[in-house]
mmCIF file of C-alpha atoms in Angstrom:
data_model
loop_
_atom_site.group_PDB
_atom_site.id
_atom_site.type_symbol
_atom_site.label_atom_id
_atom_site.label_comp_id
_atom_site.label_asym_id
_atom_site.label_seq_id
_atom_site.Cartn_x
_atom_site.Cartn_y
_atom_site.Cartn_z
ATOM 1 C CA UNK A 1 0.000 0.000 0.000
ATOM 2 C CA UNK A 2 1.548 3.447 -0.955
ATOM 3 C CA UNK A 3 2.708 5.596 2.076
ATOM 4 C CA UNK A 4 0.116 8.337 1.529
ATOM 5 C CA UNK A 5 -2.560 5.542 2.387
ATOM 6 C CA UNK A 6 -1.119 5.253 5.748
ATOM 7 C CA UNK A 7 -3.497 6.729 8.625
ATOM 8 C CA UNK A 8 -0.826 6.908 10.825
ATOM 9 C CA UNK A 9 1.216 9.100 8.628
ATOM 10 C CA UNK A 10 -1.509 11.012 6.682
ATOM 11 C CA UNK A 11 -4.255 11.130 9.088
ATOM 12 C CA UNK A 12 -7.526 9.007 8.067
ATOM 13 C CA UNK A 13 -8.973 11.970 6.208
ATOM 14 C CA UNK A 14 -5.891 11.922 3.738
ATOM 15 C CA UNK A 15 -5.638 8.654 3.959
ATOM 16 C CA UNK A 16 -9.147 7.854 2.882
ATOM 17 C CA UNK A 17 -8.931 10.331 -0.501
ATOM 18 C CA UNK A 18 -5.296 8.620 -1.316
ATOM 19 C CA UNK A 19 -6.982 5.341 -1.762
ATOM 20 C CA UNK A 20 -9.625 6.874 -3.510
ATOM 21 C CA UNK A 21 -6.845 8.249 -5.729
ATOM 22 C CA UNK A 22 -5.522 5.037 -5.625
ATOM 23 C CA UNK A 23 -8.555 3.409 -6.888
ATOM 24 C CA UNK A 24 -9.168 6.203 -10.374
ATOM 25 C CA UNK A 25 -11.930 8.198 -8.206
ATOM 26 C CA UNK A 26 -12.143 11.788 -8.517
ATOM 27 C CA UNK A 27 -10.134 13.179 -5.995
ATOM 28 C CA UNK A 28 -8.811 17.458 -5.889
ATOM 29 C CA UNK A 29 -5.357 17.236 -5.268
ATOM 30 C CA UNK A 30 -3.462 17.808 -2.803
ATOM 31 C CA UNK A 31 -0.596 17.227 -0.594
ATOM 32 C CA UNK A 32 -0.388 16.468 3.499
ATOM 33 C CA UNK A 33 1.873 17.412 6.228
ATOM 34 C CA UNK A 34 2.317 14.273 7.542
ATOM 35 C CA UNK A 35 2.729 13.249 11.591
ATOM 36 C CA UNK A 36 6.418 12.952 10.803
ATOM 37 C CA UNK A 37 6.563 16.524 9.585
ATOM 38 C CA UNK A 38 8.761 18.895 12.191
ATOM 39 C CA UNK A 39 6.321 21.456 13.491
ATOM 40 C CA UNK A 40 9.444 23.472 14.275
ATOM 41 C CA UNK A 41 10.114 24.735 10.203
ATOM 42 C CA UNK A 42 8.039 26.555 8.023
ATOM 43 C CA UNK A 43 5.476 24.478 5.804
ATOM 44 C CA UNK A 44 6.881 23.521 2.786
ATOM 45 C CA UNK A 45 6.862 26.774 0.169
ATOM 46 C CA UNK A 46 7.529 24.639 -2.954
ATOM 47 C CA UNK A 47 4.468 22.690 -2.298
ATOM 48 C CA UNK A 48 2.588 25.438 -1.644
ATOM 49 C CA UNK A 49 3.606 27.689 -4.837
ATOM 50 C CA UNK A 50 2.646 24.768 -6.896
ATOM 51 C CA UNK A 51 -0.538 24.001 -5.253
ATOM 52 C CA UNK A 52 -1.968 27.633 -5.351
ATOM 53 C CA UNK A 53 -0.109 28.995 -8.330
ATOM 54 C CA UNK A 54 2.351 30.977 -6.616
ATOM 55 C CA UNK A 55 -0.963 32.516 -4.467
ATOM 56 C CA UNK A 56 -3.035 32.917 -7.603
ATOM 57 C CA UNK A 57 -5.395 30.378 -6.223
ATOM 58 C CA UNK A 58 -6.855 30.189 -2.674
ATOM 59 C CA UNK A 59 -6.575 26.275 -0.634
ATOM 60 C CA UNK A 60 -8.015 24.982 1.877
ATOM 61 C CA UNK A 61 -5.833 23.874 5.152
ATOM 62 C CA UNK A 62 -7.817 21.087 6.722
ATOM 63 C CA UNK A 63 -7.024 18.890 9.913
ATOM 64 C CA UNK A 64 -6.472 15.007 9.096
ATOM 65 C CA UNK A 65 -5.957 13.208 12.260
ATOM 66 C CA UNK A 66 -5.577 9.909 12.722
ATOM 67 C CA UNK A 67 -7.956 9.777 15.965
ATOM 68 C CA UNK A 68 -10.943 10.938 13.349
ATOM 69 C CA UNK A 69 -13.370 8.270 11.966
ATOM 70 C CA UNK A 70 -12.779 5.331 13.229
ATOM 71 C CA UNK A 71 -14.793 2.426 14.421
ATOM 72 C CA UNK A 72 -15.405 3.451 17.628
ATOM 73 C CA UNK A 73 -16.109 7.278 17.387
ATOM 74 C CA UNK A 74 -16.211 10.346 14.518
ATOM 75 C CA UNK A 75 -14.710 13.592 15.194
ATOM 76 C CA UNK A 76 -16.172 15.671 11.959
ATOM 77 C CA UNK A 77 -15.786 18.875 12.462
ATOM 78 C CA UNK A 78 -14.155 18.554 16.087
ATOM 79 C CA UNK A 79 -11.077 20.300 14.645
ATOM 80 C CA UNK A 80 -9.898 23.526 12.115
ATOM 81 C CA UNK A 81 -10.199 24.002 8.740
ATOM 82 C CA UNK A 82 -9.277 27.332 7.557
ATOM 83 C CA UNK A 83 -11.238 28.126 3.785
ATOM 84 C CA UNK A 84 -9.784 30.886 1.083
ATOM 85 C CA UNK A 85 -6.182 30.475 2.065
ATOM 86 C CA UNK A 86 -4.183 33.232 -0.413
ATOM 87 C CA UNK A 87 -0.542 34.059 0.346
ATOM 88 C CA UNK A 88 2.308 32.593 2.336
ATOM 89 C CA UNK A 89 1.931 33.795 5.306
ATOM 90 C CA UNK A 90 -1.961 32.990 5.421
ATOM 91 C CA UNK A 91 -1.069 29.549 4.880
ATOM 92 C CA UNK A 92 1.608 29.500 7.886
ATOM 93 C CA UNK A 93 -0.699 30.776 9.840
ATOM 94 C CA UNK A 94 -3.745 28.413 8.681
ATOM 95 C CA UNK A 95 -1.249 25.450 9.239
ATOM 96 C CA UNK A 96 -0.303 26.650 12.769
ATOM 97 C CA UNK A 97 -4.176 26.933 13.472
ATOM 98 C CA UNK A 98 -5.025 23.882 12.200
ATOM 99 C CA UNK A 99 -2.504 22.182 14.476
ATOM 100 C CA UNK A 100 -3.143 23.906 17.371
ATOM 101 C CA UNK A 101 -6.649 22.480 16.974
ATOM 102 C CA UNK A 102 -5.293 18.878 17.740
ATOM 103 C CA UNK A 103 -6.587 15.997 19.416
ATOM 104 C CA UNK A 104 -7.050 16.578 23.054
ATOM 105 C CA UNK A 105 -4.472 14.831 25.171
ATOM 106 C CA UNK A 106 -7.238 12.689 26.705
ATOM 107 C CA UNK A 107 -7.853 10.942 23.590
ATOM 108 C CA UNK A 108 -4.220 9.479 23.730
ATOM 109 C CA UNK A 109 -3.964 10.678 20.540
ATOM 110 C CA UNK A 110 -0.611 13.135 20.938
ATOM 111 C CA UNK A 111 0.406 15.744 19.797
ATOM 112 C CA UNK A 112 2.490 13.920 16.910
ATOM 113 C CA UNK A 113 -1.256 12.325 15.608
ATOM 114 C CA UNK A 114 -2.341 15.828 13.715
ATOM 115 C CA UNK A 115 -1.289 15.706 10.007
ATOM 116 C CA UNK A 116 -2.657 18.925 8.095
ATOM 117 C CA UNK A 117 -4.198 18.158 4.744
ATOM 118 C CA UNK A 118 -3.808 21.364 1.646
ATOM 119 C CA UNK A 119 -6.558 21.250 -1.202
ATOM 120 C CA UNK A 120 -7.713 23.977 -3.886
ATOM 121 C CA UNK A 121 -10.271 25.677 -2.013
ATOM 122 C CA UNK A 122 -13.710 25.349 -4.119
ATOM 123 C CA UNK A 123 -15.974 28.279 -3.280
ATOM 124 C CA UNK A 124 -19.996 27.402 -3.268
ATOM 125 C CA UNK A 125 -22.074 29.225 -5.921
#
């Protein structure tokens, strides 16, 4: 199974649309900050100038954790998304948000269980 269909890296909401992917649906794409990713650095700016077209195009920053969805309990919408992300330093900022909005320590979950998940963000209308 490729990496980016691993929960514990990608968080189950990643995880989920990479076997999608995987299996020819119709997926946006994308790319994740996976639990391995140092919180200490900036998010990655070639990613991000690809994804949005150097800020041309606004993404979405959502949470993919990999305490969300699982047999035992759902979490949707327990945790940040931040919509209409345009420039560099929005998306810092969304991606610090996003994490900040982690699991609570009484899940077990840790602070290492948030990956952050970027998409084209797709205004309704």
């Amino acid at each position: 199974m490729p990496t980016e269909c691993d929960a514990e890296l990608t968080g189950a909401k990643a995880a989920a649309l990479a076997r999608a992917a995987v299996n020819d649906l119709p997926v946006l794409e994308g790319f994740v900050l996976t639990t391995a990713w140092s919180r200490r650095g900036d998010p990655p700016e070639a990613e991000w100038r690809v994804l949005s077209g150097a800020g041309a195009k606004a993404l979405v920053v959502r949470y993919s954790s990999v305490a969300e969805d699982g047999a035992q309990q759902s979490m949707a919408g327990l945790f940040t998304s931040v919509l209409d992300v345009r420039d560099r330093q929005s998306f810092r900022a969304a991606v610090d948000e996003v994490l900040a909005s982690g699991p609570p320590a009484e899940l077990g979950a840790g602070e290492a269980a948030m990956a952050v998940l970027v998409q084209p963000y797709l205004a309704a209308g």
